[in-house]
Amino acid sequence: MKMKKSLSAVILMTVMVLILSACGGGTAGGSGDSDGGDGGGQQFITLLTGGTEGTYYPLGGSIAEILNSNVENVKATATSTGASVENMNKLSEGNDDIVAFSQTDIAAYASEGTLMFDGKAIENIQAIGSLYPETIQIVATEDSGIQTVEDLKGKTVSIGAPGSGTNASAEDILGIHGLNVDDIEVQNLDFGESTAGMQDGTIDAAFITAGTPTGAVESLSATTPVTIVGLDEDKVNQLIEEKPYYAPYTIEAGTYSLEEPVETVSVNAMLVTTAGMDEELVYNMTKALYENTGDIGHQKAEFIKAETAADGVSIPFHPGAKRYLEEAGVELPSS
């Protein structure tokens, strides 16, 4: 009888230990605490991307896999968002476990508190690095006769939605050519609407900011002869000097059946985080990204290089990213 009682006590104690362990009361390795406790708990990172039909979302998913495979105790997950502006606003909430995609110009506006962030500067954002160029393309129909930016005067031109990055770029480019939106018949259309308008003859030209070749422009050029309006070198240099988030870009011959290359500018897609994210974590993520681009399952991977990580970036770099890029020999802008 005594032995049975002892056995029962042992069984009861064993059951209690199992229950406590299942409830998280055990002292064995942690099960994913975001603060990375003694048990080697995981740091959960959210990658804010863009719409599921765009480039940011699938590229973000691939980058998340790179981080998960190469950074110890990190669990990164890509999530779909409304892209750059929404992502910057999300970072302003002070969450230090977020990495966000943005255009370099949108990040600059957010940091400065200008345009769509007027009076609401987001002071806690810092750069991880630039990814790939998003080209400012001025697309016109051949029938419009438009060959230069000055030729846009008096024409019907789509410049993107009010408050968008495309809209701001259009105003910048018009401005360095002595024009403004009052000199054109403005249409605020998205890419698909713009190319449809050129196809049916209701608009003459459109500013389109996207990686080249852009599907909507390719589809248009297959049915309607188009011209891509270039920028003179002095205008490119002037724009970059005034707005350092731009970078020079060449649209290669053969793109959209172009016979000659076209010089223009681009903003870049980039990764942004908060100043409060751990320096060592950001260092390791930056290193993992730029040293494993061959494992990124997306066509934009060919553009993602440490040596171009500062292209178009005008906000301060996070200390962790700065340390890695300087070790890699990248010349960073003074901040």
mmCIF file of C-alpha atoms in Angstrom:
data_model
loop_
_atom_site.group_PDB
_atom_site.id
_atom_site.type_symbol
_atom_site.label_atom_id
_atom_site.label_comp_id
_atom_site.label_asym_id
_atom_site.label_seq_id
_atom_site.Cartn_x
_atom_site.Cartn_y
_atom_site.Cartn_z
ATOM 1 C CA MET A 1 0.000 0.000 0.000
ATOM 2 C CA LYS A 2 2.833 2.340 0.915
ATOM 3 C CA MET A 3 4.540 1.569 -2.384
ATOM 4 C CA LYS A 4 1.350 2.339 -4.294
ATOM 5 C CA LYS A 5 1.090 5.735 -2.578
ATOM 6 C CA SER A 6 4.695 6.541 -3.446
ATOM 7 C CA LEU A 7 4.155 5.520 -7.057
ATOM 8 C CA SER A 8 1.031 7.650 -7.233
ATOM 9 C CA ALA A 9 2.963 10.648 -5.866
ATOM 10 C CA VAL A 10 5.678 10.220 -8.494
ATOM 11 C CA ILE A 11 3.091 10.004 -11.272
ATOM 12 C CA LEU A 12 1.290 13.079 -9.932
ATOM 13 C CA MET A 13 4.531 15.074 -9.785
ATOM 14 C CA THR A 14 5.431 14.002 -13.332
ATOM 15 C CA VAL A 15 2.021 15.102 -14.656
ATOM 16 C CA MET A 16 2.357 18.473 -12.898
ATOM 17 C CA VAL A 17 5.801 19.054 -14.459
ATOM 18 C CA LEU A 18 4.434 18.247 -17.912
ATOM 19 C CA ILE A 19 1.498 20.617 -17.400
ATOM 20 C CA LEU A 20 3.771 23.422 -16.235
ATOM 21 C CA SER A 21 6.090 22.882 -19.203
ATOM 22 C CA ALA A 22 3.174 22.988 -21.644
ATOM 23 C CA CYS A 23 2.043 26.257 -20.092
ATOM 24 C CA GLY A 24 5.468 27.825 -20.533
ATOM 25 C CA GLY A 25 6.478 27.411 -16.906
ATOM 26 C CA GLY A 26 9.482 25.182 -17.597
ATOM 27 C CA THR A 27 13.067 26.392 -17.674
ATOM 28 C CA ALA A 28 14.048 24.673 -20.926
ATOM 29 C CA GLY A 29 14.782 26.668 -24.107
ATOM 30 C CA GLY A 30 12.295 29.442 -24.822
ATOM 31 C CA SER A 31 9.551 29.038 -27.399
ATOM 32 C CA GLY A 32 9.897 32.213 -29.452
ATOM 33 C CA ASP A 33 10.022 35.126 -27.018
ATOM 34 C CA SER A 34 10.662 38.241 -29.089
ATOM 35 C CA ASP A 35 13.150 39.544 -26.543
ATOM 36 C CA GLY A 36 15.481 36.623 -27.199
ATOM 37 C CA GLY A 37 15.796 35.339 -23.625
ATOM 38 C CA ASP A 38 18.189 32.803 -22.161
ATOM 39 C CA GLY A 39 16.634 30.007 -24.153
ATOM 40 C CA GLY A 40 17.745 31.473 -27.487
ATOM 41 C CA GLY A 41 14.250 32.730 -28.271
ATOM 42 C CA GLN A 42 13.442 33.987 -31.717
ATOM 43 C CA GLN A 43 13.310 37.642 -32.772
ATOM 44 C CA PHE A 44 10.204 38.101 -34.882
ATOM 45 C CA ILE A 45 10.643 40.572 -37.761
ATOM 46 C CA THR A 46 7.838 41.851 -39.973
ATOM 47 C CA LEU A 47 8.716 42.934 -43.507
ATOM 48 C CA LEU A 48 6.213 45.523 -44.727
ATOM 49 C CA THR A 49 6.055 45.238 -48.515
ATOM 50 C CA GLY A 50 3.362 46.352 -50.972
ATOM 51 C CA GLY A 51 0.425 44.972 -52.931
ATOM 52 C CA THR A 52 0.400 41.294 -53.822
ATOM 53 C CA GLU A 53 0.503 42.097 -57.553
ATOM 54 C CA GLY A 54 3.582 44.330 -57.335
ATOM 55 C CA THR A 55 7.315 43.700 -56.868
ATOM 56 C CA TYR A 56 7.712 44.452 -53.156
ATOM 57 C CA TYR A 57 5.573 41.568 -51.875
ATOM 58 C CA PRO A 58 7.201 38.592 -53.657
ATOM 59 C CA LEU A 59 10.672 40.111 -53.257
ATOM 60 C CA GLY A 60 9.959 40.662 -49.563
ATOM 61 C CA GLY A 61 8.990 37.024 -49.194
ATOM 62 C CA SER A 62 12.275 35.945 -50.734
ATOM 63 C CA ILE A 63 14.279 38.326 -48.527
ATOM 64 C CA ALA A 64 12.456 36.959 -45.470
ATOM 65 C CA GLU A 65 13.656 33.478 -46.415
ATOM 66 C CA ILE A 66 17.228 34.790 -46.721
ATOM 67 C CA LEU A 67 17.054 36.283 -43.226
ATOM 68 C CA ASN A 68 15.506 33.157 -41.729
ATOM 69 C CA SER A 69 18.231 30.972 -43.239
ATOM 70 C CA ASN A 70 21.206 33.176 -42.413
ATOM 71 C CA VAL A 71 20.487 35.131 -39.227
ATOM 72 C CA GLU A 72 20.402 33.145 -36.011
ATOM 73 C CA ASN A 73 17.165 33.247 -34.021
ATOM 74 C CA VAL A 74 15.345 35.457 -36.530
ATOM 75 C CA LYS A 75 11.903 34.656 -37.858
ATOM 76 C CA ALA A 76 11.017 37.128 -40.601
ATOM 77 C CA THR A 77 7.624 37.264 -42.313
ATOM 78 C CA ALA A 78 6.603 39.409 -45.281
ATOM 79 C CA THR A 79 3.183 41.053 -45.179
ATOM 80 C CA SER A 80 1.257 42.867 -47.900
ATOM 81 C CA THR A 81 0.599 46.604 -47.417
ATOM 82 C CA GLY A 82 -0.276 49.741 -49.337
ATOM 83 C CA ALA A 83 3.479 50.213 -50.006
ATOM 84 C CA SER A 84 5.814 53.149 -49.327
ATOM 85 C CA VAL A 85 3.647 55.822 -47.681
ATOM 86 C CA GLU A 86 1.719 53.372 -45.519
ATOM 87 C CA ASN A 87 4.949 51.640 -44.551
ATOM 88 C CA MET A 88 6.589 54.874 -43.389
ATOM 89 C CA ASN A 89 3.530 55.738 -41.324
ATOM 90 C CA LYS A 90 3.667 52.289 -39.736
ATOM 91 C CA LEU A 91 7.304 52.837 -38.739
ATOM 92 C CA SER A 92 6.290 56.094 -37.064
ATOM 93 C CA GLU A 93 4.344 54.067 -34.485
ATOM 94 C CA GLY A 94 7.641 53.130 -32.845
ATOM 95 C CA ASN A 95 7.694 49.373 -33.413
ATOM 96 C CA ASP A 96 11.326 48.246 -33.404
ATOM 97 C CA ASP A 97 10.703 44.865 -35.031
ATOM 98 C CA ILE A 98 9.765 46.150 -38.495
ATOM 99 C CA VAL A 99 11.695 46.385 -41.755
ATOM 100 C CA ALA A 100 9.845 48.251 -44.498
ATOM 101 C CA PHE A 101 10.113 48.653 -48.254
ATOM 102 C CA SER A 102 9.979 52.209 -49.546
ATOM 103 C CA GLN A 103 10.992 54.330 -52.490
ATOM 104 C CA THR A 104 13.991 56.495 -51.622
ATOM 105 C CA ASP A 105 12.039 59.672 -52.337
ATOM 106 C CA ILE A 106 9.129 58.674 -50.095
ATOM 107 C CA ALA A 107 11.548 57.885 -47.252
ATOM 108 C CA ALA A 108 13.113 61.322 -47.756
ATOM 109 C CA TYR A 109 9.714 63.074 -47.657
ATOM 110 C CA ALA A 110 8.855 61.147 -44.482
ATOM 111 C CA SER A 111 12.132 62.104 -42.804
ATOM 112 C CA GLU A 112 11.765 65.766 -43.826
ATOM 113 C CA GLY A 113 8.028 66.037 -43.109
ATOM 114 C CA THR A 114 7.264 67.290 -46.623
ATOM 115 C CA LEU A 115 4.613 66.630 -49.286
ATOM 116 C CA MET A 116 2.355 63.774 -48.151
ATOM 117 C CA PHE A 117 4.019 63.949 -44.705
ATOM 118 C CA ASP A 118 3.683 67.733 -44.465
ATOM 119 C CA GLY A 119 4.305 68.845 -40.887
ATOM 120 C CA LYS A 120 4.552 65.242 -39.668
ATOM 121 C CA ALA A 121 8.214 64.324 -39.980
ATOM 122 C CA ILE A 122 9.004 60.716 -39.067
ATOM 123 C CA GLU A 123 12.264 61.175 -37.211
ATOM 124 C CA ASN A 124 12.944 57.595 -36.148
ATOM 125 C CA ILE A 125 13.466 56.039 -39.600
ATOM 126 C CA GLN A 126 16.894 54.869 -40.755
ATOM 127 C CA ALA A 127 18.151 53.130 -43.888
ATOM 128 C CA ILE A 128 19.301 49.557 -44.246
ATOM 129 C CA GLY A 129 20.135 49.925 -47.933
ATOM 130 C CA SER A 130 19.019 50.454 -51.487
ATOM 131 C CA LEU A 131 17.756 47.504 -53.534
ATOM 132 C CA TYR A 132 16.937 48.232 -57.178
ATOM 133 C CA PRO A 133 16.048 51.217 -59.388
ATOM 134 C CA GLU A 134 12.482 52.321 -60.047
ATOM 135 C CA THR A 135 12.780 54.355 -63.203
ATOM 136 C CA ILE A 136 11.085 57.682 -63.858
ATOM 137 C CA GLN A 137 9.725 57.014 -67.346
ATOM 138 C CA ILE A 138 8.093 59.753 -69.421
ATOM 139 C CA VAL A 139 6.125 57.793 -71.982
ATOM 140 C CA ALA A 140 4.499 59.551 -74.944
ATOM 141 C CA THR A 141 2.761 58.394 -78.091
ATOM 142 C CA GLU A 142 4.604 59.056 -81.330
ATOM 143 C CA ASP A 143 1.481 60.742 -82.676
ATOM 144 C CA SER A 144 1.735 63.368 -79.918
ATOM 145 C CA GLY A 145 4.974 64.702 -81.385
ATOM 146 C CA ILE A 146 6.512 64.901 -77.909
ATOM 147 C CA GLN A 147 10.295 64.489 -77.973
ATOM 148 C CA THR A 148 11.448 66.618 -75.028
ATOM 149 C CA VAL A 149 10.131 67.611 -71.601
ATOM 150 C CA GLU A 150 9.470 71.107 -72.960
ATOM 151 C CA ASP A 151 7.180 69.526 -75.580
ATOM 152 C CA LEU A 152 4.818 68.482 -72.768
ATOM 153 C CA LYS A 153 3.586 72.083 -72.510
ATOM 154 C CA GLY A 154 -0.073 72.279 -73.500
ATOM 155 C CA LYS A 155 -0.391 68.487 -73.761
ATOM 156 C CA THR A 156 -2.619 66.139 -71.767
ATOM 157 C CA VAL A 157 -0.305 64.351 -69.354
ATOM 158 C CA SER A 158 -0.923 61.856 -66.553
ATOM 159 C CA ILE A 159 1.263 62.556 -63.509
ATOM 160 C CA GLY A 160 -0.085 59.969 -61.064
ATOM 161 C CA ALA A 161 -2.328 60.378 -58.047
ATOM 162 C CA PRO A 162 -2.086 63.592 -55.987
ATOM 163 C CA GLY A 163 0.373 63.077 -53.128
ATOM 164 C CA SER A 164 2.027 60.101 -54.807
ATOM 165 C CA GLY A 165 5.735 59.698 -55.458
ATOM 166 C CA THR A 166 5.088 59.767 -59.206
ATOM 167 C CA ASN A 167 3.271 63.061 -58.830
ATOM 168 C CA ALA A 168 6.157 64.582 -56.899
ATOM 169 C CA SER A 169 8.712 63.353 -59.452
ATOM 170 C CA ALA A 170 6.680 64.828 -62.295
ATOM 171 C CA GLU A 171 6.668 68.218 -60.573
ATOM 172 C CA ASP A 172 10.432 67.975 -59.933
ATOM 173 C CA ILE A 173 11.217 67.204 -63.570
ATOM 174 C CA LEU A 174 8.854 69.821 -64.939
ATOM 175 C CA GLY A 175 10.396 72.344 -62.549
ATOM 176 C CA ILE A 176 13.994 71.934 -63.721
ATOM 177 C CA HIS A 177 12.725 72.539 -67.268
ATOM 178 C CA GLY A 178 10.985 75.772 -66.345
ATOM 179 C CA LEU A 179 7.492 74.262 -66.350
ATOM 180 C CA ASN A 180 4.847 73.450 -63.748
ATOM 181 C CA VAL A 181 1.568 71.559 -63.645
ATOM 182 C CA ASP A 182 -0.313 74.635 -64.844
ATOM 183 C CA ASP A 183 1.528 74.330 -68.170
ATOM 184 C CA ILE A 184 -0.024 70.932 -68.939
ATOM 185 C CA GLU A 185 -3.499 69.424 -68.973
ATOM 186 C CA VAL A 186 -3.142 67.250 -65.872
ATOM 187 C CA GLN A 187 -4.613 63.779 -65.550
ATOM 188 C CA ASN A 188 -4.188 61.856 -62.286
ATOM 189 C CA LEU A 189 -4.202 58.258 -63.463
ATOM 190 C CA ASP A 190 -2.521 55.030 -62.400
ATOM 191 C CA PHE A 191 -0.195 53.126 -64.746
ATOM 192 C CA GLY A 192 -2.879 50.982 -66.341
ATOM 193 C CA GLU A 193 -5.237 53.919 -66.853
ATOM 194 C CA SER A 194 -2.397 55.997 -68.286
ATOM 195 C CA THR A 195 -1.379 53.444 -70.883
ATOM 196 C CA ALA A 196 -5.036 52.793 -71.760
ATOM 197 C CA GLY A 197 -5.512 56.534 -72.241
ATOM 198 C CA MET A 198 -2.532 56.742 -74.578
ATOM 199 C CA GLN A 199 -3.801 53.749 -76.495
ATOM 200 C CA ASP A 200 -7.235 55.283 -77.081
ATOM 201 C CA GLY A 201 -5.812 58.762 -77.713
ATOM 202 C CA THR A 202 -7.319 60.599 -74.730
ATOM 203 C CA ILE A 203 -3.920 61.488 -73.247
ATOM 204 C CA ASP A 204 -0.599 62.299 -74.892
ATOM 205 C CA ALA A 205 1.931 61.227 -72.282
ATOM 206 C CA ALA A 206 2.381 59.870 -68.774
ATOM 207 C CA PHE A 207 4.938 59.818 -65.992
ATOM 208 C CA ILE A 208 5.393 56.239 -64.837
ATOM 209 C CA THR A 209 7.663 55.244 -61.929
ATOM 210 C CA ALA A 210 8.445 51.533 -62.013
ATOM 211 C CA GLY A 211 11.198 49.066 -62.735
ATOM 212 C CA THR A 212 11.959 48.657 -66.420
ATOM 213 C CA PRO A 213 10.693 47.089 -68.490
ATOM 214 C CA THR A 214 7.256 47.905 -67.105
ATOM 215 C CA GLY A 215 4.531 45.489 -68.176
ATOM 216 C CA ALA A 216 1.929 48.187 -68.819
ATOM 217 C CA VAL A 217 4.331 50.093 -71.096
ATOM 218 C CA GLU A 218 5.394 46.908 -72.889
ATOM 219 C CA SER A 219 1.751 46.128 -73.619
ATOM 220 C CA LEU A 220 1.184 49.664 -74.908
ATOM 221 C CA SER A 221 4.285 49.625 -77.129
ATOM 222 C CA ALA A 222 3.111 46.355 -78.717
ATOM 223 C CA THR A 223 0.060 48.129 -80.169
ATOM 224 C CA THR A 224 0.893 51.848 -80.167
ATOM 225 C CA PRO A 225 4.226 53.400 -81.250
ATOM 226 C CA VAL A 226 5.689 55.202 -78.224
ATOM 227 C CA THR A 227 8.532 57.544 -77.385
ATOM 228 C CA ILE A 228 10.417 57.553 -74.097
ATOM 229 C CA VAL A 229 11.406 61.134 -73.345
ATOM 230 C CA GLY A 230 14.977 61.470 -72.117
ATOM 231 C CA LEU A 231 16.670 64.032 -69.883
ATOM 232 C CA ASP A 232 19.840 65.915 -70.806
ATOM 233 C CA GLU A 233 22.890 65.205 -68.657
ATOM 234 C CA ASP A 234 22.912 68.705 -67.157
ATOM 235 C CA LYS A 235 19.291 68.316 -66.072
ATOM 236 C CA VAL A 236 20.034 64.912 -64.530
ATOM 237 C CA ASN A 237 22.931 66.398 -62.582
ATOM 238 C CA GLN A 238 20.863 69.388 -61.480
ATOM 239 C CA LEU A 239 18.039 67.172 -60.269
ATOM 240 C CA ILE A 240 20.366 64.897 -58.293
ATOM 241 C CA GLU A 241 22.137 67.881 -56.745
ATOM 242 C CA GLU A 242 18.838 69.382 -55.626
ATOM 243 C CA LYS A 243 17.159 66.089 -54.691
ATOM 244 C CA PRO A 244 19.766 63.484 -53.638
ATOM 245 C CA TYR A 245 17.236 60.659 -53.517
ATOM 246 C CA TYR A 246 17.388 60.509 -57.332
ATOM 247 C CA ALA A 247 20.043 58.538 -59.206
ATOM 248 C CA PRO A 248 20.990 58.516 -62.920
ATOM 249 C CA TYR A 249 19.514 55.705 -64.967
ATOM 250 C CA THR A 250 19.799 54.499 -68.554
ATOM 251 C CA ILE A 251 16.901 52.737 -70.273
ATOM 252 C CA GLU A 252 18.732 50.375 -72.583
ATOM 253 C CA ALA A 253 18.177 50.172 -76.341
ATOM 254 C CA GLY A 254 15.760 47.392 -77.188
ATOM 255 C CA THR A 255 13.508 48.160 -74.228
ATOM 256 C CA TYR A 256 10.056 48.927 -75.666
ATOM 257 C CA SER A 257 11.745 48.528 -79.103
ATOM 258 C CA LEU A 258 13.888 51.643 -78.500
ATOM 259 C CA GLU A 259 16.600 52.065 -81.117
ATOM 260 C CA GLU A 260 18.830 54.138 -78.793
ATOM 261 C CA PRO A 261 19.346 54.190 -75.025
ATOM 262 C CA VAL A 262 17.469 56.889 -73.109
ATOM 263 C CA GLU A 263 18.955 58.771 -70.164
ATOM 264 C CA THR A 264 16.680 59.534 -67.247
ATOM 265 C CA VAL A 265 16.667 59.242 -63.454
ATOM 266 C CA SER A 266 15.380 56.737 -60.979
ATOM 267 C CA VAL A 267 14.378 56.550 -57.397
ATOM 268 C CA ASN A 268 15.344 53.298 -55.726
ATOM 269 C CA ALA A 269 13.432 50.739 -53.780
ATOM 270 C CA MET A 270 15.074 50.509 -50.364
ATOM 271 C CA LEU A 271 14.723 48.896 -46.948
ATOM 272 C CA VAL A 272 14.046 51.112 -43.941
ATOM 273 C CA THR A 273 13.798 50.363 -40.231
ATOM 274 C CA THR A 274 13.619 52.264 -36.955
ATOM 275 C CA ALA A 275 16.482 53.785 -35.000
ATOM 276 C CA GLY A 276 15.495 51.568 -32.061
ATOM 277 C CA MET A 277 16.172 48.244 -33.779
ATOM 278 C CA ASP A 278 19.141 46.434 -32.236
ATOM 279 C CA GLU A 279 22.437 47.337 -33.933
ATOM 280 C CA GLU A 280 23.819 43.804 -34.003
ATOM 281 C CA LEU A 281 20.570 42.481 -35.443
ATOM 282 C CA VAL A 282 20.563 45.060 -38.240
ATOM 283 C CA TYR A 283 24.241 44.355 -38.947
ATOM 284 C CA ASN A 284 23.517 40.636 -39.308
ATOM 285 C CA MET A 285 20.439 41.196 -41.471
ATOM 286 C CA THR A 286 22.279 43.609 -43.761
ATOM 287 C CA LYS A 287 25.168 41.176 -44.107
ATOM 288 C CA ALA A 288 22.795 38.272 -44.819
ATOM 289 C CA LEU A 289 20.933 40.242 -47.478
ATOM 290 C CA TYR A 290 23.880 41.538 -49.486
ATOM 291 C CA GLU A 291 25.990 38.373 -49.198
ATOM 292 C CA ASN A 292 23.240 35.963 -50.304
ATOM 293 C CA THR A 293 21.616 37.738 -53.246
ATOM 294 C CA GLY A 294 22.197 34.632 -55.368
ATOM 295 C CA ASP A 295 19.560 32.899 -53.281
ATOM 296 C CA ILE A 296 16.900 35.564 -53.861
ATOM 297 C CA GLY A 297 14.255 34.024 -56.068
ATOM 298 C CA HIS A 298 13.269 37.180 -57.923
ATOM 299 C CA GLN A 299 14.477 38.838 -61.129
ATOM 300 C CA LYS A 300 15.342 42.041 -59.226
ATOM 301 C CA ALA A 301 18.070 40.125 -57.376
ATOM 302 C CA GLU A 302 20.590 41.069 -60.078
ATOM 303 C CA PHE A 303 20.365 44.722 -58.975
ATOM 304 C CA ILE A 304 20.788 44.100 -55.242
ATOM 305 C CA LYS A 305 24.461 44.712 -54.470
ATOM 306 C CA ALA A 306 26.331 46.129 -51.505
ATOM 307 C CA GLU A 307 28.194 48.532 -53.798
ATOM 308 C CA THR A 308 24.914 50.213 -54.810
ATOM 309 C CA ALA A 309 23.345 50.108 -51.334
ATOM 310 C CA ALA A 310 23.733 53.881 -50.914
ATOM 311 C CA ASP A 311 22.268 54.838 -54.316
ATOM 312 C CA GLY A 312 19.573 57.462 -53.870
ATOM 313 C CA VAL A 313 19.561 57.132 -50.066
ATOM 314 C CA SER A 314 19.330 60.518 -48.344
ATOM 315 C CA ILE A 315 18.135 59.490 -44.872
ATOM 316 C CA PRO A 316 20.655 58.402 -42.193
ATOM 317 C CA PHE A 317 21.806 54.785 -42.212
ATOM 318 C CA HIS A 318 21.110 52.612 -39.198
ATOM 319 C CA PRO A 319 24.378 52.065 -37.261
ATOM 320 C CA GLY A 320 24.189 48.317 -37.866
ATOM 321 C CA ALA A 321 23.767 48.713 -41.625
ATOM 322 C CA LYS A 322 26.412 51.446 -41.704
ATOM 323 C CA ARG A 323 28.939 49.203 -39.954
ATOM 324 C CA TYR A 324 28.438 46.348 -42.404
ATOM 325 C CA LEU A 325 28.481 48.532 -45.530
ATOM 326 C CA GLU A 326 31.617 50.369 -44.427
ATOM 327 C CA GLU A 327 33.299 47.013 -43.799
ATOM 328 C CA ALA A 328 32.253 46.064 -47.342
ATOM 329 C CA GLY A 329 33.984 49.182 -48.683
ATOM 330 C CA VAL A 330 30.824 51.107 -49.569
ATOM 331 C CA GLU A 331 31.148 54.893 -49.527
ATOM 332 C CA LEU A 332 28.173 56.231 -47.608
ATOM 333 C CA PRO A 333 26.861 59.808 -47.715
ATOM 334 C CA SER A 334 27.597 61.944 -44.688
ATOM 335 C CA SER A 335 24.567 62.276 -42.441
#
